[in-house]
Coordinates of C-alpha atoms in Angstrom, one line a residue:
X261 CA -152.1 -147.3 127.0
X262 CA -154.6 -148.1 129.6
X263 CA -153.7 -145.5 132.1
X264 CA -153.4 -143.3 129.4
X265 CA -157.1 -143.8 127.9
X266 CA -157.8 -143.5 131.2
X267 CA -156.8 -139.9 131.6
X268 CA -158.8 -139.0 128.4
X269 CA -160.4 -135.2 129.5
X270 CA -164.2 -134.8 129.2
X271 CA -165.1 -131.3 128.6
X272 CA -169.0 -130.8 129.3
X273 CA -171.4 -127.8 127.8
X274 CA -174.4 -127.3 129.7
X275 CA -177.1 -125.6 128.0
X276 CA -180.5 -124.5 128.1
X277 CA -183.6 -124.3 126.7
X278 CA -184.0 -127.2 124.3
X279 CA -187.0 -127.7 122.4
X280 CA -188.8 -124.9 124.5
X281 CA -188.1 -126.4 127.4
X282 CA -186.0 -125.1 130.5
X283 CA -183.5 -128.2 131.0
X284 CA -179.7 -128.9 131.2
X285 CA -178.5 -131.0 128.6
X286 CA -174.6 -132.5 129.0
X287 CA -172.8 -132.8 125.9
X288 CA -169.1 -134.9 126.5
X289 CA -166.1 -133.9 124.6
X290 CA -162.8 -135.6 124.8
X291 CA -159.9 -136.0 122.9
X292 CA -160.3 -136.5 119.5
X293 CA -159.1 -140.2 118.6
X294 CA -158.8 -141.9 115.3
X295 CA -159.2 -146.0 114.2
X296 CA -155.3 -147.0 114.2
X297 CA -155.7 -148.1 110.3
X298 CA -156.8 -144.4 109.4
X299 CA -154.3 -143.4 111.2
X300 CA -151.7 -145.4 109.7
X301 CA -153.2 -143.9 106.3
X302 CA -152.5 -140.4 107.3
X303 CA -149.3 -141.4 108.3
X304 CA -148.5 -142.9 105.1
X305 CA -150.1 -140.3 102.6
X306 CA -147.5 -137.8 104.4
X307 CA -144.4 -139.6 103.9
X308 CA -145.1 -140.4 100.4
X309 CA -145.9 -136.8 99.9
X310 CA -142.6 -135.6 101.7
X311 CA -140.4 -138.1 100.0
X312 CA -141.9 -136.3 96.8
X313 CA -140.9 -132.6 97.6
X314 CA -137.7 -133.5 99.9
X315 CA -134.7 -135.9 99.2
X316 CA -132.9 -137.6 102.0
X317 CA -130.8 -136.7 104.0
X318 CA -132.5 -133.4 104.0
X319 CA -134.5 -131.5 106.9
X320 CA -138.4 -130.9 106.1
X321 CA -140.8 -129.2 108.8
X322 CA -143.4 -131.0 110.0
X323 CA -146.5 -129.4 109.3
X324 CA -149.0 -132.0 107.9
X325 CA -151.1 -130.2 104.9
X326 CA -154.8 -132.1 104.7
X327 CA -155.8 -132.9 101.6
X328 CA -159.8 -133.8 101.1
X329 CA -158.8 -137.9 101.3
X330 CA -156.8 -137.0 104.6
X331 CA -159.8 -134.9 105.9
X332 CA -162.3 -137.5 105.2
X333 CA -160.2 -140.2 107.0
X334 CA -160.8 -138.0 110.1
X335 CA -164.6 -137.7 109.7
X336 CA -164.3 -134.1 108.1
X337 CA -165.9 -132.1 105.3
X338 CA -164.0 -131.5 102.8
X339 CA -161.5 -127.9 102.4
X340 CA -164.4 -125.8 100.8
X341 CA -167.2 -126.8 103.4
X342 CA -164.3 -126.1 106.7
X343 CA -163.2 -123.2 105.1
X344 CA -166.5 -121.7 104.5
X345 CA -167.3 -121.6 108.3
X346 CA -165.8 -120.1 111.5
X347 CA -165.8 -121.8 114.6
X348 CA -166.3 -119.2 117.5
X349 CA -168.1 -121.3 119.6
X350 CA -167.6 -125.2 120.0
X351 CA -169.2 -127.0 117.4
X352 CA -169.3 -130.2 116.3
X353 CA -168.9 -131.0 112.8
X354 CA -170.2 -133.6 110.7
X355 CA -168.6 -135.4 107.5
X356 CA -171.7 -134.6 105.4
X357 CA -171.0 -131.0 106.2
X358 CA -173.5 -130.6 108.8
X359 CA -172.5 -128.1 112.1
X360 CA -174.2 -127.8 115.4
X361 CA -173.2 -125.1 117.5
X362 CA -172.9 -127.1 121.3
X363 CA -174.8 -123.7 122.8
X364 CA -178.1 -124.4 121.9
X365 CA -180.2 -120.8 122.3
X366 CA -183.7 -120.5 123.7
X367 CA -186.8 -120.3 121.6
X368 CA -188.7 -116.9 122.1
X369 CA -192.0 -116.0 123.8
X370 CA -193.6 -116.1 120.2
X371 CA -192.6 -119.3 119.5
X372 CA -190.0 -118.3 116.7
X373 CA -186.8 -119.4 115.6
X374 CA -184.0 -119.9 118.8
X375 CA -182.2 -116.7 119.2
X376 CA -178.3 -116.9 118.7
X377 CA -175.9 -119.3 120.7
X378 CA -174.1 -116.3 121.7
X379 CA -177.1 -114.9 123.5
X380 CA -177.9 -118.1 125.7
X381 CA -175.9 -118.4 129.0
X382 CA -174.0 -122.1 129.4
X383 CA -171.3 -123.2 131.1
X384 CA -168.1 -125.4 130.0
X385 CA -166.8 -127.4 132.7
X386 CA -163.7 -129.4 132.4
X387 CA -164.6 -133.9 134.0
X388 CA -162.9 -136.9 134.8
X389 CA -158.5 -137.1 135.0
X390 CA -157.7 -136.0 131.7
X391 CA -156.1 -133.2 129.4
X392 CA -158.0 -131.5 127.8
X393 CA -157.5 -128.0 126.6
X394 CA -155.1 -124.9 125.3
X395 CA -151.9 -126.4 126.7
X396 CA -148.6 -127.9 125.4
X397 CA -149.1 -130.9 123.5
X398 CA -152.8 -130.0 121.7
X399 CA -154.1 -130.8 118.2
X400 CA -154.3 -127.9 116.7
X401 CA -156.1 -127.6 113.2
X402 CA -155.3 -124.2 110.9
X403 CA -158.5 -123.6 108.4
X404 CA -157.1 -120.6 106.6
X405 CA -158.1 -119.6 102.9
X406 CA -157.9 -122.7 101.1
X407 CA -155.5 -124.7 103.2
X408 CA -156.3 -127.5 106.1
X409 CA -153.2 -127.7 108.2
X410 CA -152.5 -129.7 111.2
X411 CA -149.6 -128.8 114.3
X412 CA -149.7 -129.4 117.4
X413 CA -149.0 -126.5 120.5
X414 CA -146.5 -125.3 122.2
X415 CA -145.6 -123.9 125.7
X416 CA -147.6 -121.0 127.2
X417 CA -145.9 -118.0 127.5
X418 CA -147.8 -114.9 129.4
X419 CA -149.5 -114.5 132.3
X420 CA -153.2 -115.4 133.2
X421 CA -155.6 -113.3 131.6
X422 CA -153.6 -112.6 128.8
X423 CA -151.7 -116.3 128.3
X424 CA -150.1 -116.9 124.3
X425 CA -149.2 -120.5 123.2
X426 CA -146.3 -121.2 121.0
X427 CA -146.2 -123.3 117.8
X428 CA -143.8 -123.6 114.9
X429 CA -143.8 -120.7 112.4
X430 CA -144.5 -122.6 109.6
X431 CA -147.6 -123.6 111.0
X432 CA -149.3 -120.2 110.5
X433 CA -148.9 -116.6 109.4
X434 CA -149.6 -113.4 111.7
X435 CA -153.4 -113.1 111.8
X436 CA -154.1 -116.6 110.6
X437 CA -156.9 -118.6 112.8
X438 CA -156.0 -121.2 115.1
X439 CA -158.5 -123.9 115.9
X440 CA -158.3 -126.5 119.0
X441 CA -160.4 -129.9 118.0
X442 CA -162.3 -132.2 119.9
X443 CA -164.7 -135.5 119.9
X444 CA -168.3 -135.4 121.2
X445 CA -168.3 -138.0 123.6
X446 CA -168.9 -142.0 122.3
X447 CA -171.0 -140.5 119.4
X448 CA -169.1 -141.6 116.1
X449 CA -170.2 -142.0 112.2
X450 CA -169.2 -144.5 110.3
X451 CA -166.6 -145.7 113.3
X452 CA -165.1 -142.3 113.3
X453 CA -165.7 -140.2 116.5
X454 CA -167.6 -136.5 115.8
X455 CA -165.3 -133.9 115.5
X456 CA -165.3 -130.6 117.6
X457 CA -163.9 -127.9 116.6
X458 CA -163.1 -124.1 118.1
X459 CA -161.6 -120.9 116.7
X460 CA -159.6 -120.2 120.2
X461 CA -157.2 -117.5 119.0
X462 CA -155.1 -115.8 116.3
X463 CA -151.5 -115.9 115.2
X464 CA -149.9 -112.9 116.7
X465 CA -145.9 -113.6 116.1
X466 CA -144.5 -115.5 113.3
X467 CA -141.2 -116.4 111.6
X468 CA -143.1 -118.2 108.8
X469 CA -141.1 -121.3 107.4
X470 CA -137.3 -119.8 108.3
X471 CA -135.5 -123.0 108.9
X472 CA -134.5 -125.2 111.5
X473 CA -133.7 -122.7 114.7
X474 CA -135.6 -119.8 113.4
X475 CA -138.6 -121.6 113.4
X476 CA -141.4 -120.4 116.2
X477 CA -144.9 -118.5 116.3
X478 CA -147.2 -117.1 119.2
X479 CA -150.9 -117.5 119.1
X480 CA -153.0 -114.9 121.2
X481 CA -155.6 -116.9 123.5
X482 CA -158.8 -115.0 122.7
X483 CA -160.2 -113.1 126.1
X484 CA -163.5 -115.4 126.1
X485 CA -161.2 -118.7 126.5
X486 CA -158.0 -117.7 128.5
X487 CA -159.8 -119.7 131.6
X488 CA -159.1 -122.4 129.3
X489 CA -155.0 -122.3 128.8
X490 CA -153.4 -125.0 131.0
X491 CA -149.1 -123.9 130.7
X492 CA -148.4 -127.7 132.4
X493 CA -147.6 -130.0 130.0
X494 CA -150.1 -132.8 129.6
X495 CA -148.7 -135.8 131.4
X496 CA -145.4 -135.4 131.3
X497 CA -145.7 -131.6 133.9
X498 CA -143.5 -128.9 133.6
X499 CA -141.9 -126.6 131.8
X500 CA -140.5 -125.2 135.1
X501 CA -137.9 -122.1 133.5
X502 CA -135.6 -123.1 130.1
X503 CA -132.9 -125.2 129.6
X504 CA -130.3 -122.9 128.2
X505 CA -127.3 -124.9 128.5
X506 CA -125.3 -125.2 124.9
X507 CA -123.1 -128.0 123.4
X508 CA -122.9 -131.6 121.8
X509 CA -123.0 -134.8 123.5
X510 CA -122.4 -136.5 120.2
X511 CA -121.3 -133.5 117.5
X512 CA -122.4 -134.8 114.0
X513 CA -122.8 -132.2 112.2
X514 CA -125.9 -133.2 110.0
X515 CA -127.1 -129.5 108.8
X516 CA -123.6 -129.8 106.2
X517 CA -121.9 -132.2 104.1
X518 CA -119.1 -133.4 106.0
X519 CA -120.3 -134.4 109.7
X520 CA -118.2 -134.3 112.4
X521 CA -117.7 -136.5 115.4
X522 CA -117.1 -135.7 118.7
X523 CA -118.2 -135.6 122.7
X524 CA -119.2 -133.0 124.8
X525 CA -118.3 -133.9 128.6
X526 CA -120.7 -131.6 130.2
X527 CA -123.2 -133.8 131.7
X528 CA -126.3 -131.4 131.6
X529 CA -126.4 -132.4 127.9
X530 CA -126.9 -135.7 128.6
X531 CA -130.8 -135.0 128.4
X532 CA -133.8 -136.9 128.4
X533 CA -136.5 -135.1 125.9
X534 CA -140.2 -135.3 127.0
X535 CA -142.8 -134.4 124.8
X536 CA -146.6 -134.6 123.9
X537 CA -147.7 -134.1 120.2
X538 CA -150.9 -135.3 118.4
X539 CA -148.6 -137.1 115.2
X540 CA -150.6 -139.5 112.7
X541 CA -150.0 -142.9 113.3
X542 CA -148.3 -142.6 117.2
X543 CA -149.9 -139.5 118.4
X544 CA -153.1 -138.7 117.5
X545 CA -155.3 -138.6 120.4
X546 CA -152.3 -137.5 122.9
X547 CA -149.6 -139.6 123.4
X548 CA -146.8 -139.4 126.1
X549 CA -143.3 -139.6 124.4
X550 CA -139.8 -139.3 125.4
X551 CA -136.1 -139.0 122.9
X552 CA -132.2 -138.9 122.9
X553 CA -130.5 -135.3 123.0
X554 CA -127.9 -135.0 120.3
X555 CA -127.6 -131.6 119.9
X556 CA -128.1 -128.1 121.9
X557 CA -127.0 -125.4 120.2
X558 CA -127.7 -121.3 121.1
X559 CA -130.7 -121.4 118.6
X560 CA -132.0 -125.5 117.6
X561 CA -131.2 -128.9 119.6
X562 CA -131.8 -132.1 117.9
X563 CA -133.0 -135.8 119.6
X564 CA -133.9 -139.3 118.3
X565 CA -137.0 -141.0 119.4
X566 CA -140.6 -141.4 118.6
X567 CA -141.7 -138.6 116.0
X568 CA -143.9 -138.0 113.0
X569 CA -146.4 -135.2 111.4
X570 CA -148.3 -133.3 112.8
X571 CA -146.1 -133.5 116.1
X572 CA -145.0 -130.2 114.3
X573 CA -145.1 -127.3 116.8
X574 CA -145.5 -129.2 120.1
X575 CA -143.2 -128.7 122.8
X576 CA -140.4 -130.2 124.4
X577 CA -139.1 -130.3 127.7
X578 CA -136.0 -132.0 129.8
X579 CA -136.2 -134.8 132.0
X580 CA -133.7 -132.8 134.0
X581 CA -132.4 -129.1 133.8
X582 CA -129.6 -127.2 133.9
X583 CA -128.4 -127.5 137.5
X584 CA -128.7 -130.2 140.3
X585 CA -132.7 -130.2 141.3
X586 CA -133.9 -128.4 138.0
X587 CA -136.6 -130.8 136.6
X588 CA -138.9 -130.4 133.1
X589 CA -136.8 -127.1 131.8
X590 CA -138.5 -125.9 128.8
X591 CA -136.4 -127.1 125.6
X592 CA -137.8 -126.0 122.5
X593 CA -140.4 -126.2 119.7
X594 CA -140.6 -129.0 117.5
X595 CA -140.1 -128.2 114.3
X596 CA -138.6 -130.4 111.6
X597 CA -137.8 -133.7 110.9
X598 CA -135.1 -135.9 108.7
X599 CA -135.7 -137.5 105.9
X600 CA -134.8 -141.3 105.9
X601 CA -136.8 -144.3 105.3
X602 CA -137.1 -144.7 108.9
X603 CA -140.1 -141.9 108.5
X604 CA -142.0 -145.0 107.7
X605 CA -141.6 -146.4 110.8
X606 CA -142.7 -143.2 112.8
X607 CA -139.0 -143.1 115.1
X608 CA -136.5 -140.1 113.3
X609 CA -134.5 -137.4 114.4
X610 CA -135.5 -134.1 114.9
X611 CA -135.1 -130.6 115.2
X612 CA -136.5 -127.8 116.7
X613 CA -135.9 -123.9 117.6
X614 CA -135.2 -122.9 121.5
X615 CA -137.8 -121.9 123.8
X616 CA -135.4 -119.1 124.5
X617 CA -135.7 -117.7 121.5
X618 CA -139.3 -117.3 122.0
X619 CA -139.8 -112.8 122.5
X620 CA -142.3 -113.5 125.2
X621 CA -142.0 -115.0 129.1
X622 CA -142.1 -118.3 129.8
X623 CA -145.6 -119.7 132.0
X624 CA -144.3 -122.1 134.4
X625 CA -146.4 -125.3 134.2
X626 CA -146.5 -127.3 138.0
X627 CA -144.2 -130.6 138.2
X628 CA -147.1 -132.4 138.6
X629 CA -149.4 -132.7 135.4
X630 CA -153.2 -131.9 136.1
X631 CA -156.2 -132.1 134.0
X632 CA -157.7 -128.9 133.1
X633 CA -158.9 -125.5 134.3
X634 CA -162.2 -124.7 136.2
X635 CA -165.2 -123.7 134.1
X636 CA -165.9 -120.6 132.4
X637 CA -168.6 -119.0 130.7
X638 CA -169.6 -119.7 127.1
X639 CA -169.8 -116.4 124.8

């Protein structure tokens, strides 16, 4: 955990013109962590809530819903106040229901009111060793009509300039917002960091909810923050081309009522899963995780390890690949989870749908995971 706090990103927004004055002003943004009890809370409201709508032994996607308890446990307004505001620029949002745009705008000759934040140059500059960003593994928040959802992303699919980032299709509907969220700095209320948040594209492909290996969406990068998409994986690196090898190293059927049991010789099933999600209760904030493959069918695989909701949409990769040398093949997209009292615990089995499914090409990520992208220019 320490070397992992210690490759917390810091995003910095320099502006100018404050109070009439021509100055730079750096404003810190890095992940956005929560206090491990509200974390736990979140956790907990979700699985009660699942055990409600789903019975065991049944598959549920993962797609945490926010309700105006959950939201306030993160330091947010509540649904009406987020849902009555866009977020086209980074702006840092307050639980009271107060926003401030991180582009301050100069005053005018006259002495007026600032003119708009979209009108005053600044610059957003990417510090320190961590991963921050639009890249596989984010927190990513959908504020849409009267519903507060939380996923996570994706891999990158595109090419620069005009990069998409998957998610799960339950997670949003074609044309539906997607938002990326942040902390300002140390700044906290009430022992709950400031929250950031930014409009960063739209949903352009969706399945919707279609079930388990059916189950993916692409979100357009708006043109203003491409410079932002990183396809590496935070931490873990990769994907590096897809895993498309098929089969059961332990077949138990659990999609039907009368599993079966058997082993699949072919040792490139024999995979290590890596992935990096922002679940309540073991991944908010970015955590590093790794499962068992059970399953790799032509459209969903299944693993057991470390998994929980709002891990919903991230991205898995392989430790290993296909063929001898192949490292951090792109798996799939993480999409729904089991339902067994061991949901409490926050280790279950999942499933997700195939990066090869995915209608769009892959972005190779670099073995090697870095922290972000050089600056860019603020709209």
């Amino acid at each position: 955990m320490k070397a992992h706090r210690l490759a917390l990103a810091a995003l910095a927004v320099f502006v100018l013109g404050l109070c009439g004055v021509a100055q730079a002003r750096t404003v810190k943004i890095s992940e956005f962590r929560l206090p491990d009890s509200r974390l736990d809370a979140l956790r907990s409201d979700w699985v009660d809530g699942l055990l409600t709508r789903y019975p065991q032994g049944s598959w549920a996607p993962m797609r945490q819903e926010l309700t105006n308890r959950d939201l306030r446990l993160m330091g947010l307004p509540p649904k009406r106040v987020l849902a009555s505001h866009r977020y086209r620029t980074p702006t840092a949002v307050y639980p009271s229901g107060k926003m401030v745009k991180l582009a301050a705008g100069k005053r005018s000759k006259q002495g007026g009111s600032r003119t708009p934040a979209a009108d005053q140059p600044g610059l957003v500059t990417f510090a320190g060793t961590g991963f921050f960003g639009i890249r596989p593994g984010a927190w990513l928040l959908l504020i849409n009509g009267d519903s507060v959802g939380w996923c996570s992303m994706a891999h990158v699919y595109g090419s620069p300039g005009a990069y998409q980032i998957s998610t799960a299709g339950h997670c949003g509907k074609v044309g539906d917002t997607a938002t990326v969220i942040g902390a300002v700095g140390n700044r906290t209320v009430n022992g709950v960091p400031v929250p950031v948040l930014l409009d960063f594209g739209k949903f352009s492909k969706s399945t919707g909810d279609a079930g388990i290996g059916k189950d993916w969406a692409l979100i357009s990068v708006l043109p203003q923050y491409q410079s932002l998409v990183t396809p590496t994986m935070a931490f873990w690196g990769g994907p590096r081309g897809m895993f498309t090898s098929t089969g059961e190293i332990v077949s138990v059927n659990l999609l039907g009522k009368q599993p079966t049991v058997g082993v699949n010789p072919n040792p490139t099933l024999v995979q290590q899963i890596l992935h990096y999600g922002h679940g309540a209760g073991i991944g908010a904030g970015g955590t590093p995780r790794s499962g068992t493959s059970i399953t790799w069918r032509p459209n969903y695989f299944t693993f057991f390890g470390a998994i929980t909701p709002g891990d919903s949409g991230s991205g898995s990769n392989t430790l290993g690949g296909d063929g001898v040398g192949d490292e951090r093949e792109a798996a799939g997209i993480n999409t729904h989870i089991y339902v067994d009292p061991s949901l409490k615990t926050g280790v279950g089995m999942m499933a997700g749908t195939r990066a090869t499914l995915v209608t769009a090409p892959l972005a190779d990520g670099q073995l090697l995971p870095y922290p972000a992208p050089t600056p860019v220019p603020l709209p």
